[in-house]
Structure formats: C-alpha cells, structure tokens
mmCIF file of C-alpha atoms in Angstrom:
data_model
loop_
_atom_site.group_PDB
_atom_site.id
_atom_site.type_symbol
_atom_site.label_atom_id
_atom_site.label_comp_id
_atom_site.label_asym_id
_atom_site.label_seq_id
_atom_site.Cartn_x
_atom_site.Cartn_y
_atom_site.Cartn_z
ATOM 1 C CA MET V 1 0.083 -0.068 -0.048
ATOM 2 C CA THR V 2 1.203 3.535 -0.543
ATOM 3 C CA ASN V 3 1.453 6.326 1.924
ATOM 4 C CA SER V 4 -1.569 7.881 0.353
ATOM 5 C CA ILE V 5 -3.740 4.914 1.292
ATOM 6 C CA LEU V 6 -2.545 4.438 4.710
ATOM 7 C CA ASN V 7 -2.452 8.348 5.609
ATOM 8 C CA ASN V 8 -4.839 10.182 3.486
ATOM 9 C CA PRO V 9 -7.052 8.209 1.085
ATOM 10 C CA THR V 10 -8.463 10.067 -1.727
ATOM 11 C CA GLU V 11 -11.764 8.852 -2.912
ATOM 12 C CA ILE V 12 -11.875 9.717 -6.520
ATOM 13 C CA PHE V 13 -15.181 8.175 -6.758
ATOM 14 C CA THR V 14 -17.181 5.549 -4.624
ATOM 15 C CA PRO V 15 -17.387 2.057 -5.873
ATOM 16 C CA GLU V 16 -21.248 2.747 -6.359
ATOM 17 C CA GLN V 17 -20.421 5.798 -8.683
ATOM 18 C CA LEU V 18 -17.964 3.461 -10.674
ATOM 19 C CA LEU V 19 -20.597 0.847 -10.992
ATOM 20 C CA GLU V 20 -23.063 3.492 -12.256
ATOM 21 C CA HIS V 21 -20.425 4.774 -14.664
ATOM 22 C CA TRP V 22 -19.837 1.318 -15.989
ATOM 23 C CA GLN V 23 -23.517 0.324 -16.270
ATOM 24 C CA GLY V 24 -24.021 3.736 -18.226
ATOM 25 C CA HIS V 25 -21.397 2.480 -20.552
ATOM 26 C CA ARG V 26 -23.228 -0.840 -20.785
ATOM 27 C CA GLY V 27 -26.657 0.882 -21.559
ATOM 28 C CA LEU V 28 -24.940 2.626 -24.404
ATOM 29 C CA THR V 29 -23.269 -0.521 -25.837
ATOM 30 C CA ARG V 30 -26.721 -2.199 -25.741
ATOM 31 C CA ARG V 31 -28.062 0.547 -27.851
ATOM 32 C CA VAL V 32 -25.185 0.180 -30.231
ATOM 33 C CA ILE V 33 -26.048 -3.644 -30.592
ATOM 34 C CA GLU V 34 -29.701 -2.623 -31.067
ATOM 35 C CA ALA V 35 -28.959 -0.011 -33.681
ATOM 36 C CA PHE V 36 -27.349 -2.789 -36.140
ATOM 37 C CA PRO V 37 -29.701 -4.511 -38.509
ATOM 38 C CA GLU V 38 -29.583 -8.127 -37.417
ATOM 39 C CA ASP V 39 -27.742 -9.637 -40.446
ATOM 40 C CA LYS V 40 -25.119 -6.759 -40.204
ATOM 41 C CA LEU V 41 -24.684 -7.414 -36.483
ATOM 42 C CA LEU V 42 -23.888 -11.046 -37.312
ATOM 43 C CA THR V 43 -21.852 -10.744 -40.491
ATOM 44 C CA TYR V 44 -20.607 -7.189 -41.133
ATOM 45 C CA SER V 45 -16.846 -6.584 -40.746
ATOM 46 C CA ILE V 46 -14.288 -3.870 -41.898
ATOM 47 C CA GLY V 47 -10.558 -4.668 -42.691
ATOM 48 C CA GLY V 48 -10.916 -8.459 -41.514
ATOM 49 C CA MET V 49 -12.043 -7.434 -37.884
ATOM 50 C CA ARG V 50 -14.598 -9.433 -36.125
ATOM 51 C CA THR V 51 -18.336 -8.766 -36.389
ATOM 52 C CA PHE V 52 -19.883 -6.503 -33.786
ATOM 53 C CA ALA V 53 -21.858 -9.524 -32.250
ATOM 54 C CA ASP V 54 -18.491 -11.187 -31.720
ATOM 55 C CA MET V 55 -16.930 -8.171 -30.037
ATOM 56 C CA ALA V 56 -20.130 -7.813 -27.839
ATOM 57 C CA MET V 57 -19.566 -11.579 -26.926
ATOM 58 C CA GLU V 58 -15.888 -10.753 -26.052
ATOM 59 C CA ILE V 59 -17.247 -8.132 -23.623
ATOM 60 C CA THR V 60 -19.812 -10.365 -22.057
ATOM 61 C CA GLY V 61 -17.451 -13.313 -21.830
ATOM 62 C CA MET V 62 -14.825 -11.087 -19.946
ATOM 63 C CA THR V 63 -17.344 -9.222 -17.835
ATOM 64 C CA ALA V 64 -19.251 -12.399 -16.373
ATOM 65 C CA PRO V 65 -16.248 -14.437 -15.003
ATOM 66 C CA GLY V 66 -14.342 -11.071 -14.414
ATOM 67 C CA ILE V 67 -16.599 -9.526 -11.888
ATOM 68 C CA ARG V 68 -16.664 -12.882 -10.033
ATOM 69 C CA GLY V 69 -12.845 -12.990 -10.161
ATOM 70 C CA ILE V 70 -12.628 -9.413 -8.906
ATOM 71 C CA ALA V 71 -15.143 -9.924 -5.910
ATOM 72 C CA PHE V 72 -14.126 -13.417 -4.880
ATOM 73 C CA GLY V 73 -10.643 -13.978 -6.233
ATOM 74 C CA ASP V 74 -11.891 -17.097 -7.805
ATOM 75 C CA TRP V 75 -11.017 -16.940 -11.675
ATOM 76 C CA SER V 76 -11.955 -20.450 -12.286
ATOM 77 C CA ILE V 77 -15.675 -19.674 -12.192
ATOM 78 C CA ASP V 78 -17.300 -19.770 -15.634
ATOM 79 C CA ASP V 79 -20.729 -19.877 -17.014
ATOM 80 C CA PRO V 80 -21.012 -21.698 -20.553
ATOM 81 C CA ALA V 81 -23.879 -19.557 -21.441
ATOM 82 C CA ILE V 82 -21.919 -16.157 -20.933
ATOM 83 C CA GLY V 83 -18.517 -16.897 -20.382
ATOM 84 C CA PHE V 84 -15.319 -17.133 -22.418
ATOM 85 C CA ASN V 85 -16.174 -19.921 -24.645
ATOM 86 C CA ALA V 86 -19.808 -19.236 -25.299
ATOM 87 C CA PRO V 87 -20.624 -19.178 -29.018
ATOM 88 C CA THR V 88 -21.940 -16.205 -30.583
ATOM 89 C CA PRO V 89 -25.737 -16.198 -30.682
ATOM 90 C CA ALA V 90 -27.370 -16.580 -34.055
ATOM 91 C CA SER V 91 -29.867 -13.608 -33.175
ATOM 92 C CA LYS V 92 -29.804 -10.174 -31.927
ATOM 93 C CA GLU V 93 -32.461 -10.990 -29.349
ATOM 94 C CA GLU V 94 -30.372 -13.891 -27.972
ATOM 95 C CA LEU V 95 -27.274 -11.702 -27.873
ATOM 96 C CA LEU V 96 -29.557 -8.868 -25.880
ATOM 97 C CA THR V 97 -30.709 -11.436 -23.415
ATOM 98 C CA ARG V 98 -27.175 -12.566 -22.665
ATOM 99 C CA TRP V 99 -26.117 -9.067 -22.478
ATOM 100 C CA ASP V 100 -28.887 -8.241 -19.936
ATOM 101 C CA LYS V 101 -27.926 -11.483 -17.888
ATOM 102 C CA VAL V 102 -24.607 -9.756 -17.341
ATOM 103 C CA THR V 103 -25.892 -6.640 -16.398
ATOM 104 C CA GLU V 104 -27.868 -8.324 -13.501
ATOM 105 C CA LEU V 105 -25.015 -10.346 -12.562
ATOM 106 C CA LEU V 106 -22.788 -7.148 -12.343
ATOM 107 C CA CYS V 107 -25.286 -5.307 -10.077
ATOM 108 C CA SER V 108 -25.643 -8.222 -7.877
ATOM 109 C CA ILE V 109 -22.095 -9.016 -7.542
ATOM 110 C CA TRP V 110 -20.561 -5.568 -7.305
ATOM 111 C CA PRO V 111 -21.717 -4.800 -3.680
ATOM 112 C CA GLN V 112 -20.106 -7.757 -2.585
ATOM 113 C CA ILE V 113 -16.591 -6.714 -3.646
ATOM 114 C CA PRO V 114 -14.515 -6.351 -0.302
ATOM 115 C CA PRO V 115 -13.021 -2.602 -0.436
ATOM 116 C CA HIS V 116 -9.534 -3.902 -0.136
ATOM 117 C CA ARG V 117 -9.656 -6.001 -3.265
ATOM 118 C CA PHE V 118 -9.269 -3.093 -5.592
ATOM 119 C CA GLN V 119 -5.560 -2.619 -4.365
ATOM 120 C CA GLU V 120 -4.836 -6.217 -4.034
ATOM 121 C CA HIS V 121 -2.639 -7.883 -6.614
ATOM 122 C CA ASP V 122 -4.077 -11.079 -8.243
ATOM 123 C CA VAL V 123 -3.530 -12.992 -11.457
ATOM 124 C CA ALA V 124 -6.600 -12.187 -13.518
ATOM 125 C CA PHE V 125 -8.185 -15.033 -15.341
ATOM 126 C CA GLY V 126 -5.172 -17.042 -14.283
ATOM 127 C CA GLN V 127 -3.065 -15.356 -16.626
ATOM 128 C CA TYR V 128 -2.696 -11.623 -16.313
ATOM 129 C CA ALA V 129 -0.834 -10.347 -13.021
ATOM 130 C CA GLY V 130 -1.607 -7.024 -11.632
ATOM 131 C CA PRO V 131 -3.637 -4.921 -9.262
ATOM 132 C CA VAL V 132 -7.320 -5.724 -9.260
ATOM 133 C CA TYR V 133 -8.257 -2.081 -10.163
ATOM 134 C CA GLY V 134 -6.122 -2.597 -13.268
ATOM 135 C CA THR V 135 -8.337 -5.572 -14.452
ATOM 136 C CA LEU V 136 -11.402 -3.796 -13.672
ATOM 137 C CA LEU V 137 -10.501 -0.718 -15.803
ATOM 138 C CA TYR V 138 -9.329 -3.028 -18.451
ATOM 139 C CA MET V 139 -12.786 -4.670 -18.831
ATOM 140 C CA ILE V 140 -14.503 -1.131 -19.016
ATOM 141 C CA ASP V 141 -11.781 0.162 -21.497
ATOM 142 C CA ASN V 142 -12.039 -2.809 -23.693
ATOM 143 C CA GLU V 143 -15.818 -2.230 -23.892
ATOM 144 C CA ILE V 144 -15.415 1.530 -24.845
ATOM 145 C CA HIS V 145 -12.639 0.518 -27.399
ATOM 146 C CA HIS V 146 -14.668 -2.066 -29.191
ATOM 147 C CA ARG V 147 -17.902 0.044 -29.080
ATOM 148 C CA GLY V 148 -16.106 2.762 -30.787
ATOM 149 C CA GLN V 149 -15.263 0.287 -33.534
ATOM 150 C CA GLY V 150 -18.874 -0.485 -33.797
ATOM 151 C CA TYR V 151 -19.793 3.292 -34.248
ATOM 152 C CA VAL V 152 -17.474 3.147 -37.503
ATOM 153 C CA TYR V 153 -19.331 -0.038 -38.701
ATOM 154 C CA LEU V 154 -22.590 1.724 -38.275
ATOM 155 C CA ARG V 155 -21.427 5.060 -39.871
ATOM 156 C CA SER V 156 -20.044 2.995 -42.843
ATOM 157 C CA LEU V 157 -23.631 1.495 -43.127
ATOM 158 C CA GLY V 158 -25.097 4.782 -43.224
ATOM 159 C CA ILE V 159 -26.623 4.498 -39.626
ATOM 160 C CA GLU V 160 -26.428 7.087 -37.005
ATOM 161 C CA PRO V 161 -24.988 5.557 -33.826
ATOM 162 C CA PRO V 162 -26.393 6.576 -30.493
ATOM 163 C CA ALA V 163 -24.726 9.615 -28.951
ATOM 164 C CA PHE V 164 -21.529 8.847 -26.969
ATOM 165 C CA TRP V 165 -22.383 11.357 -24.250
ATOM 166 C CA ASP V 166 -25.867 9.739 -23.497
ATOM 167 C CA ARG V 167 -25.492 7.174 -20.840
ATOM 168 C CA MET L 1 -20.518 14.010 0.181
ATOM 169 C CA THR L 2 -21.773 10.408 0.643
ATOM 170 C CA ASN L 3 -21.447 8.416 3.972
ATOM 171 C CA SER L 4 -18.948 6.261 2.274
ATOM 172 C CA ILE L 5 -16.524 9.244 1.850
ATOM 173 C CA LEU L 6 -17.202 10.475 5.536
ATOM 174 C CA ASN L 7 -16.999 7.183 7.411
ATOM 175 C CA ASN L 8 -15.287 4.703 5.265
ATOM 176 C CA PRO L 9 -13.526 6.005 2.085
ATOM 177 C CA THR L 10 -12.579 3.294 -0.432
ATOM 178 C CA GLU L 11 -9.610 4.230 -2.452
ATOM 179 C CA ILE L 12 -10.169 2.296 -5.737
ATOM 180 C CA PHE L 13 -6.980 3.566 -7.037
ATOM 181 C CA THR L 14 -4.869 6.594 -5.971
ATOM 182 C CA PRO L 15 -4.649 9.735 -8.114
ATOM 183 C CA GLU L 16 -1.100 8.868 -9.003
ATOM 184 C CA GLN L 17 -2.323 5.457 -10.248
ATOM 185 C CA LEU L 18 -5.109 7.003 -12.269
ATOM 186 C CA LEU L 19 -2.593 9.404 -13.988
ATOM 187 C CA GLU L 20 -0.345 6.364 -14.797
ATOM 188 C CA HIS L 21 -3.342 4.813 -16.412
ATOM 189 C CA TRP L 22 -4.307 7.736 -18.363
ATOM 190 C CA GLN L 23 -0.859 8.373 -19.560
ATOM 191 C CA GLY L 24 -0.574 4.610 -20.469
ATOM 192 C CA HIS L 25 -3.580 5.296 -22.756
ATOM 193 C CA ARG L 26 -2.219 8.491 -24.189
ATOM 194 C CA GLY L 27 1.231 6.663 -25.049
ATOM 195 C CA LEU L 28 -0.943 4.062 -26.828
ATOM 196 C CA THR L 29 -3.052 6.795 -28.695
ATOM 197 C CA ARG L 30 0.223 8.315 -29.748
ATOM 198 C CA ARG L 31 1.689 5.008 -31.255
ATOM 199 C CA VAL L 32 -1.633 4.879 -33.263
ATOM 200 C CA ILE L 33 -1.139 8.420 -34.688
ATOM 201 C CA GLU L 34 2.431 7.198 -35.690
ATOM 202 C CA ALA L 35 1.134 4.098 -37.201
ATOM 203 C CA PHE L 36 -0.814 6.090 -39.853
ATOM 204 C CA PRO L 37 0.813 7.045 -43.022
ATOM 205 C CA GLU L 38 0.829 10.796 -42.875
ATOM 206 C CA ASP L 39 -1.333 11.479 -45.915
ATOM 207 C CA LYS L 40 -3.980 8.893 -44.471
ATOM 208 C CA LEU L 41 -3.603 10.726 -40.950
ATOM 209 C CA LEU L 42 -4.840 13.886 -42.445
ATOM 210 C CA THR L 43 -7.326 12.752 -45.071
ATOM 211 C CA TYR L 44 -8.650 9.029 -44.742
ATOM 212 C CA SER L 45 -12.247 8.701 -43.376
ATOM 213 C CA ILE L 46 -14.804 5.955 -43.288
ATOM 214 C CA GLY L 47 -18.582 6.665 -43.401
ATOM 215 C CA GLY L 48 -18.227 10.360 -43.551
ATOM 216 C CA MET L 49 -16.368 10.547 -40.093
ATOM 217 C CA ARG L 50 -13.404 12.608 -39.275
ATOM 218 C CA THR L 51 -9.888 11.986 -39.968
ATOM 219 C CA PHE L 52 -7.904 10.520 -37.248
ATOM 220 C CA ALA L 53 -5.940 13.722 -37.144
ATOM 221 C CA ASP L 54 -9.183 15.777 -36.314
ATOM 222 C CA MET L 55 -10.010 13.234 -33.740
ATOM 223 C CA ALA L 56 -6.513 13.338 -32.116
ATOM 224 C CA MET L 57 -7.010 17.243 -32.015
ATOM 225 C CA GLU L 58 -10.394 16.861 -30.239
ATOM 226 C CA ILE L 59 -8.697 14.937 -27.679
ATOM 227 C CA THR L 60 -5.813 17.337 -27.154
ATOM 228 C CA GLY L 61 -8.197 20.207 -27.330
ATOM 229 C CA MET L 62 -10.330 18.927 -24.530
ATOM 230 C CA THR L 63 -7.605 17.502 -22.315
ATOM 231 C CA ALA L 64 -5.444 20.672 -22.182
ATOM 232 C CA PRO L 65 -8.123 23.275 -21.083
ATOM 233 C CA GLY L 66 -10.001 20.261 -19.192
ATOM 234 C CA ILE L 67 -7.070 19.426 -16.829
ATOM 235 C CA ARG L 68 -6.770 22.785 -15.828
ATOM 236 C CA GLY L 69 -10.436 23.232 -15.252
ATOM 237 C CA ILE L 70 -10.471 19.965 -13.166
ATOM 238 C CA ALA L 71 -7.504 21.266 -11.089
ATOM 239 C CA PHE L 72 -8.172 24.900 -10.709
ATOM 240 C CA GLY L 73 -11.927 25.202 -11.438
ATOM 241 C CA ASP L 74 -11.160 27.827 -14.008
ATOM 242 C CA TRP L 75 -12.719 26.807 -17.406
ATOM 243 C CA SER L 76 -11.795 30.004 -19.216
ATOM 244 C CA ILE L 77 -8.306 28.927 -19.515
ATOM 245 C CA ASP L 78 -7.411 27.975 -23.138
ATOM 246 C CA ASP L 79 -4.208 27.827 -25.214
ATOM 247 C CA PRO L 80 -4.611 28.690 -28.887
ATOM 248 C CA ALA L 81 -1.874 26.230 -29.797
ATOM 249 C CA ILE L 82 -3.360 23.263 -28.111
ATOM 250 C CA GLY L 83 -6.928 24.204 -27.052
ATOM 251 C CA PHE L 84 -10.553 23.954 -28.397
ATOM 252 C CA ASN L 85 -10.221 25.908 -31.656
ATOM 253 C CA ALA L 86 -6.696 25.065 -32.549
ATOM 254 C CA PRO L 87 -6.639 24.068 -36.294
ATOM 255 C CA THR L 88 -5.507 20.562 -37.014
ATOM 256 C CA PRO L 89 -1.814 20.646 -37.960
ATOM 257 C CA ALA L 90 -0.819 20.103 -41.624
ATOM 258 C CA SER L 91 1.802 17.431 -40.515
ATOM 259 C CA LYS L 92 2.135 14.416 -38.281
ATOM 260 C CA GLU L 93 5.221 15.723 -36.575
ATOM 261 C CA GLU L 94 3.428 18.921 -35.754
ATOM 262 C CA LEU L 95 0.383 16.931 -34.321
ATOM 263 C CA LEU L 96 2.821 14.669 -32.325
ATOM 264 C CA THR L 97 4.581 17.765 -30.977
ATOM 265 C CA ARG L 98 1.223 19.146 -29.734
ATOM 266 C CA TRP L 99 0.338 15.762 -28.393
ATOM 267 C CA ASP L 100 3.733 15.773 -26.206
ATOM 268 C CA LYS L 101 2.890 19.244 -25.055
ATOM 269 C CA VAL L 102 -0.369 18.090 -23.487
ATOM 270 C CA THR L 103 1.226 15.027 -22.042
ATOM 271 C CA GLU L 104 3.820 17.261 -20.152
ATOM 272 C CA LEU L 105 0.890 19.651 -19.127
ATOM 273 C CA LEU L 106 -1.029 16.720 -17.660
ATOM 274 C CA CYS L 107 2.012 15.607 -15.741
ATOM 275 C CA SER L 108 2.738 18.926 -14.312
ATOM 276 C CA ILE L 109 -0.929 19.883 -13.371
ATOM 277 C CA TRP L 110 -2.069 16.604 -12.114
ATOM 278 C CA PRO L 111 -0.400 16.726 -8.618
ATOM 279 C CA GLN L 112 -1.962 20.152 -8.127
ATOM 280 C CA ILE L 113 -5.584 18.738 -8.228
ATOM 281 C CA PRO L 114 -6.869 19.181 -4.503
ATOM 282 C CA PRO L 115 -8.240 15.810 -3.418
ATOM 283 C CA HIS L 116 -11.659 17.204 -2.631
ATOM 284 C CA ARG L 117 -12.036 18.293 -6.413
ATOM 285 C CA PHE L 118 -12.993 14.921 -7.608
ATOM 286 C CA GLN L 119 -16.138 14.848 -5.794
ATOM 287 C CA GLU L 120 -17.086 18.355 -6.223
ATOM 288 C CA HIS L 121 -19.822 19.552 -8.810
ATOM 289 C CA ASP L 122 -18.734 21.918 -11.425
ATOM 290 C CA VAL L 123 -19.781 23.111 -14.824
ATOM 291 C CA ALA L 124 -17.249 21.638 -17.070
ATOM 292 C CA PHE L 125 -16.081 24.044 -19.954
ATOM 293 C CA GLY L 126 -18.897 26.272 -18.640
ATOM 294 C CA GLN L 127 -21.408 23.908 -20.283
ATOM 295 C CA TYR L 128 -21.609 20.443 -18.660
ATOM 296 C CA ALA L 129 -22.776 20.288 -14.988
ATOM 297 C CA GLY L 130 -21.815 17.097 -13.127
ATOM 298 C CA PRO L 131 -19.191 15.765 -10.680
ATOM 299 C CA VAL L 132 -15.551 16.668 -11.447
ATOM 300 C CA TYR L 133 -14.628 12.970 -11.566
ATOM 301 C CA GLY L 134 -17.431 12.494 -14.434
ATOM 302 C CA THR L 135 -15.465 15.102 -16.546
ATOM 303 C CA LEU L 136 -12.301 13.332 -15.856
ATOM 304 C CA LEU L 137 -13.692 9.860 -16.911
ATOM 305 C CA TYR L 138 -15.272 11.493 -19.799
ATOM 306 C CA MET L 139 -12.061 12.671 -21.114
ATOM 307 C CA ILE L 140 -10.283 9.345 -20.837
ATOM 308 C CA ASP L 141 -13.089 7.662 -22.058
ATOM 309 C CA ASN L 142 -13.491 9.803 -25.342
ATOM 310 C CA GLU L 143 -9.758 9.110 -26.000
ATOM 311 C CA ILE L 144 -10.273 5.261 -25.799
ATOM 312 C CA HIS L 145 -13.585 5.725 -28.026
ATOM 313 C CA HIS L 146 -11.900 7.525 -30.884
ATOM 314 C CA ARG L 147 -8.825 5.561 -30.723
ATOM 315 C CA GLY L 148 -10.842 2.522 -31.177
ATOM 316 C CA GLN L 149 -12.308 4.327 -34.282
ATOM 317 C CA GLY L 150 -8.633 4.758 -35.577
ATOM 318 C CA TYR L 151 -7.958 1.124 -35.170
ATOM 319 C CA VAL L 152 -10.638 0.290 -37.809
ATOM 320 C CA TYR L 153 -9.233 3.081 -40.133
ATOM 321 C CA LEU L 154 -5.894 1.243 -39.877
ATOM 322 C CA ARG L 155 -7.230 -2.247 -40.356
ATOM 323 C CA SER L 156 -9.039 -0.937 -43.252
ATOM 324 C CA LEU L 157 -5.889 0.423 -44.782
ATOM 325 C CA GLY L 158 -4.080 -3.037 -44.114
ATOM 326 C CA ILE L 159 -2.213 -1.663 -41.269
ATOM 327 C CA GLU L 160 -1.665 -3.750 -37.826
ATOM 328 C CA PRO L 161 -2.448 -1.299 -34.868
ATOM 329 C CA PRO L 162 -0.394 -1.343 -31.809
ATOM 330 C CA ALA L 163 -1.794 -3.842 -29.357
ATOM 331 C CA PHE L 164 -4.628 -2.644 -27.227
ATOM 332 C CA TRP L 165 -3.172 -4.219 -24.096
ATOM 333 C CA ASP L 166 0.349 -2.497 -24.576
ATOM 334 C CA ARG L 167 0.448 0.422 -22.497
#
C-alpha cells in the first residue's frame, strides 16, 4: 500500500459511482447492438475485423467471469452460457438476453466486492498479473474500445449511432 | 458527500495510479497516430467521419483546458496552440509535438489537483454540469472511443494497429 492509502485516502469516486458509470457505458453499448440491422450485426466487418456480435460476446465473456474473479478472487468460475467460450448467438434477441444477464450479474456481485480488493494484486483469469483495479479498468476500457469500432461499422452502413455522451 | 466518503473511504486507486493509467492510454494513442501514413492521418475517413488527425485534435483540445479546469476550477483557460479551437496541424510531426505538449501539461498539473475536487460539482467547460470525476472519466473514455475508431481506419488500410493491452 502507498502512503496515500494509509494516511490520506483520496476517494476519486465511490464503488457505487464507478458501477453507475460502467452500467451507463453498458447501456450505451446495448443501444449500439440494437442499432445494427440483425444481419449486419452477425456478419458485417471492416478490414478483416470481427463482427460487432463477436466483439459484444468478448465483452460479456470477459465481464461475467471477471466480476466474480474481482469480487471473490476465484478466476475459475465460468458460465458456459455467457463466459469465455460461449458461442456467438445466432440472433440479436439472444445476444441482448445474454447482455442483460451480465448486467444483472454485475449489479448483484458488485456490492460484494471487499473494499481492499481493488488494491490487491492478483492473476486475473489465471493469466494476467497486476492490481485488481487494473483488471477492472481493462474490462471497462475494452468495452469502450470495441464499441468505438462498432460506431465506425454503423457509420459505414449509413446508420447514425447513439450519442456517445448519452448514458 | 456520501456516508462512504465521510466514514469509510474506499480508495479504488490513488490519483497517481489514475494518472499512470491515463498516460498509458495516451502513449498508446500516440503510437496509433504514428502508425498512420501521414497522408492517411490527415485525409482518410470512413462513413463520413472525421480524419484521425481531427479526432486526435479533439482529444488534445479537450484535455489541455480540461485538466486545468479540473485542477483549478477555471474553465476559461485556453491555449490557442492546443486548446479547443486550434486548427488541425498539416503534418504528423506537428500533431505529435502538440500531443507531447499536452502529455507534459497533464503531468505538471495533475499533482496540483486538490483531493476534494474529484467529488465536487462543477460546470465543465462552462457547459456540462456534473461531478468533476465524471468530467475526468469523460476525457479518458472519449480518447479510448476515438482511438478504437482509429484502429478500424488502420485495419481497413491493411495496417496492424499497436496492441490494445500494451500501454
């Protein structure tokens, strides 16, 4: 721990505020999924990149086991329906159902994160060593990164994406 | 202030850790700028979107006055060379020079942010009311969002972008 934590902690935002921020992002990503015509969601690509459905599945596949690892330190937990190796659904509706399942999971597990976990070191997903807050930020940043790519897909299809600032 | 702040503050990460995280992102964005051939940086677009040079200028134009507003509460500060209305440079080298100037500015001003500022409410840029931490996250998230778009530009040009996880 740093001196700052021991002597003079700075709460940049509370865990509740960070969850609200993340769920705001997740709501926007959900609207980006909805904005795609179903066939383009499942098949459209630029430059050999993945479809937006595949990117959305990466996000849910990381978030569902990830939030449990962050909270409980057990990275072996996985759920075949929404975890790492879940196949990409064949419909927009099924993808949105999985998305909503992860949203609920996040809301139910988040309050169980012990405050000291954020600064602990761990090996995320059994592979990535670092502070737990870093894993958490990685998951949020990765969602923003891929959603930004979805914006280009939509624009190239002549579709106006939902506003970035509207969460 | 919430009870959490008064009674049991949770330091998810220290201000120093958040700056390091942001500067890691800024380093990656700089490498994305560098990865573009100069003419494509200044002219290439998909779906009627802006060039990546214009997006990078939005990022620097928000960050430079933004960090001073966050630290000092004075949103009127602007620098014609790097602020809101600065024209997009005509060369990659000049864009990178501006980028580096903002990186230095961020490092010099960040330690001057009073800890209580993050939870204060303010009207960012004289226009956007909300907590200061929200403005800060907006600036970081906006950079990730546009950089993700730059990845699609690069891939569509047949250029491998720098790895997202490498900061």
